[in-house]
Amino acid sequence: MTVTMHQVRAFLDSEEPDYVRAAQLGVDALPHLQSLIEGSDIILASKAVSLAGMIESDQSSAVLEVAAQSLFSDVRVAAAASARYLPQRSSGRILTILSNDDDAGVRLIALKSIALLDAQEFLPRLELLSNTDPNETVREFARKILTRPP
């Protein structure tokens, strides 16, 4: 099915997009979503990231990696939140990048996504954050993940 930018924008331009329904656009929407993520409209880019994370495809992770490199922290926050919907083999790299972000809010949302996954692969990073992160909230949340029962 060929998906147009117009179709993608029709979903994302609403105040509260129906991401589950929009995800049915499938992988053909991903190039359009990436284009929006690379654009200057931060709200639209953030919505595009959220939708990309909901599309069940290995290609979604490449789009979220682009979002993880965005100049805009709101877009990186959306990438951190959306990475939890990807298969863990794909989300691990993105969440590692975002847990190293300069913005404490991005790091915190990355940790919240990590908390929903099998955190074993993140143990070294969690230990480092729990001891050395400059933000107390990030340190405390990393400790919380480390001390939760298996």
XYZ file of C-alpha atoms in Angstrom:
150
model
C 0.000 0.000 0.000
C 1.380 3.382 -0.956
C 1.136 5.906 1.862
C 1.348 9.621 1.206
C 2.574 12.423 3.439
C -0.962 13.790 3.278
C -2.324 10.578 4.863
C 0.326 10.629 7.590
C -0.329 14.297 8.357
C -4.079 13.654 8.471
C -3.494 11.437 11.520
C -0.834 13.564 13.180
C -2.430 16.968 12.716
C -5.193 16.162 15.202
C -4.676 17.274 18.786
C -4.938 13.693 20.081
C -3.826 11.329 17.297
C -5.174 7.783 17.273
C -1.756 6.135 17.134
C -3.104 2.595 17.107
C -5.207 3.331 14.046
C -2.447 5.395 12.434
C 0.037 2.538 12.931
C -2.014 0.588 10.410
C -0.402 2.772 7.756
C 2.554 0.441 8.267
C 6.144 0.659 7.121
C 5.263 2.792 4.098
C 4.619 5.660 6.518
C 8.127 5.492 8.012
C 9.939 7.618 5.383
C 7.322 10.348 5.861
C 7.641 10.091 9.630
C 11.412 10.392 9.397
C 11.022 13.474 7.236
C 8.755 15.041 9.867
C 11.190 14.099 12.637
C 13.994 15.837 10.770
C 11.843 18.954 10.317
C 11.584 22.025 12.519
C 8.026 21.537 13.833
C 8.813 20.056 17.244
C 5.232 19.075 18.104
C 4.695 17.342 14.780
C 8.113 15.683 15.019
C 7.292 14.363 18.495
C 4.007 12.928 17.261
C 5.839 11.348 14.311
C 8.251 9.675 16.732
C 5.370 8.300 18.774
C 3.755 6.866 15.662
C 7.018 5.377 14.383
C 7.417 3.523 17.668
C 3.946 2.008 17.284
C 4.607 0.588 13.820
C 5.716 -2.996 14.260
C 8.757 -3.201 12.046
C 12.509 -3.447 12.386
C 12.627 -0.307 10.251
C 10.955 1.640 13.062
C 14.118 1.429 15.133
C 16.110 3.250 12.427
C 13.579 6.087 12.510
C 13.749 6.255 16.315
C 17.546 6.353 16.112
C 17.219 9.472 13.961
C 14.897 10.936 16.599
C 17.401 10.052 19.343
C 19.913 12.339 17.586
C 17.499 15.278 17.267
C 18.586 18.748 18.316
C 15.260 19.102 20.128
C 14.948 17.548 23.581
C 11.166 17.100 23.154
C 11.813 14.858 20.161
C 14.433 12.881 22.092
C 11.966 12.489 24.994
C 9.420 11.085 22.539
C 12.076 8.671 21.243
C 12.847 7.543 24.795
C 9.166 6.955 25.513
C 8.513 5.221 22.191
C 11.516 2.891 22.335
C 9.646 0.708 24.841
C 7.318 -0.414 22.041
C 10.146 -1.780 19.917
C 11.521 -5.286 20.331
C 14.204 -5.141 23.032
C 16.952 -6.042 20.582
C 16.110 -2.810 18.755
C 15.308 -0.621 21.734
C 18.541 -1.357 23.587
C 20.753 0.772 21.364
C 18.310 3.689 21.352
C 17.831 3.611 25.110
C 21.574 3.409 25.668
C 22.051 6.532 23.545
C 19.250 8.358 25.329
C 20.324 7.316 28.827
C 23.569 9.181 28.000
C 21.752 12.324 26.837
C 22.819 15.741 28.145
C 19.213 16.509 29.136
C 18.124 15.027 32.491
C 14.502 14.788 31.313
C 15.531 12.646 28.358
C 17.638 10.414 30.626
C 14.720 10.011 33.046
C 12.252 8.989 30.331
C 14.852 6.571 28.924
C 15.104 5.023 32.393
C 11.314 4.748 32.599
C 11.362 2.797 29.342
C 14.249 0.643 30.556
C 12.234 -0.128 33.704
C 9.534 -1.711 31.536
C 12.029 -3.986 29.789
C 14.376 -6.685 30.949
C 16.948 -4.370 32.469
C 19.783 -6.933 32.580
C 21.593 -5.522 29.552
C 21.422 -2.064 31.125
C 22.832 -2.997 34.543
C 26.255 -1.345 34.064
C 24.624 1.841 32.787
C 22.056 1.827 35.609
C 24.791 1.399 38.211
C 26.744 4.297 36.735
C 23.676 6.548 36.621
C 22.662 5.609 40.162
C 26.059 6.730 41.470
C 27.212 9.562 39.229
C 24.338 11.227 37.391
C 24.307 14.963 38.185
C 20.509 14.886 38.564
C 19.203 13.511 41.861
C 15.899 12.310 40.350
C 17.749 10.339 37.679
C 20.067 8.818 40.301
C 17.127 7.819 42.503
C 15.161 6.291 39.627
C 18.190 4.284 38.479
C 18.549 2.970 42.049
C 14.869 2.080 42.112
C 15.249 -0.021 38.963
C 18.353 -1.714 40.355
C 16.686 -2.627 43.644
C 13.346 -3.839 42.360
C 12.610 -7.520 42.753
C 13.247 -9.657 39.653
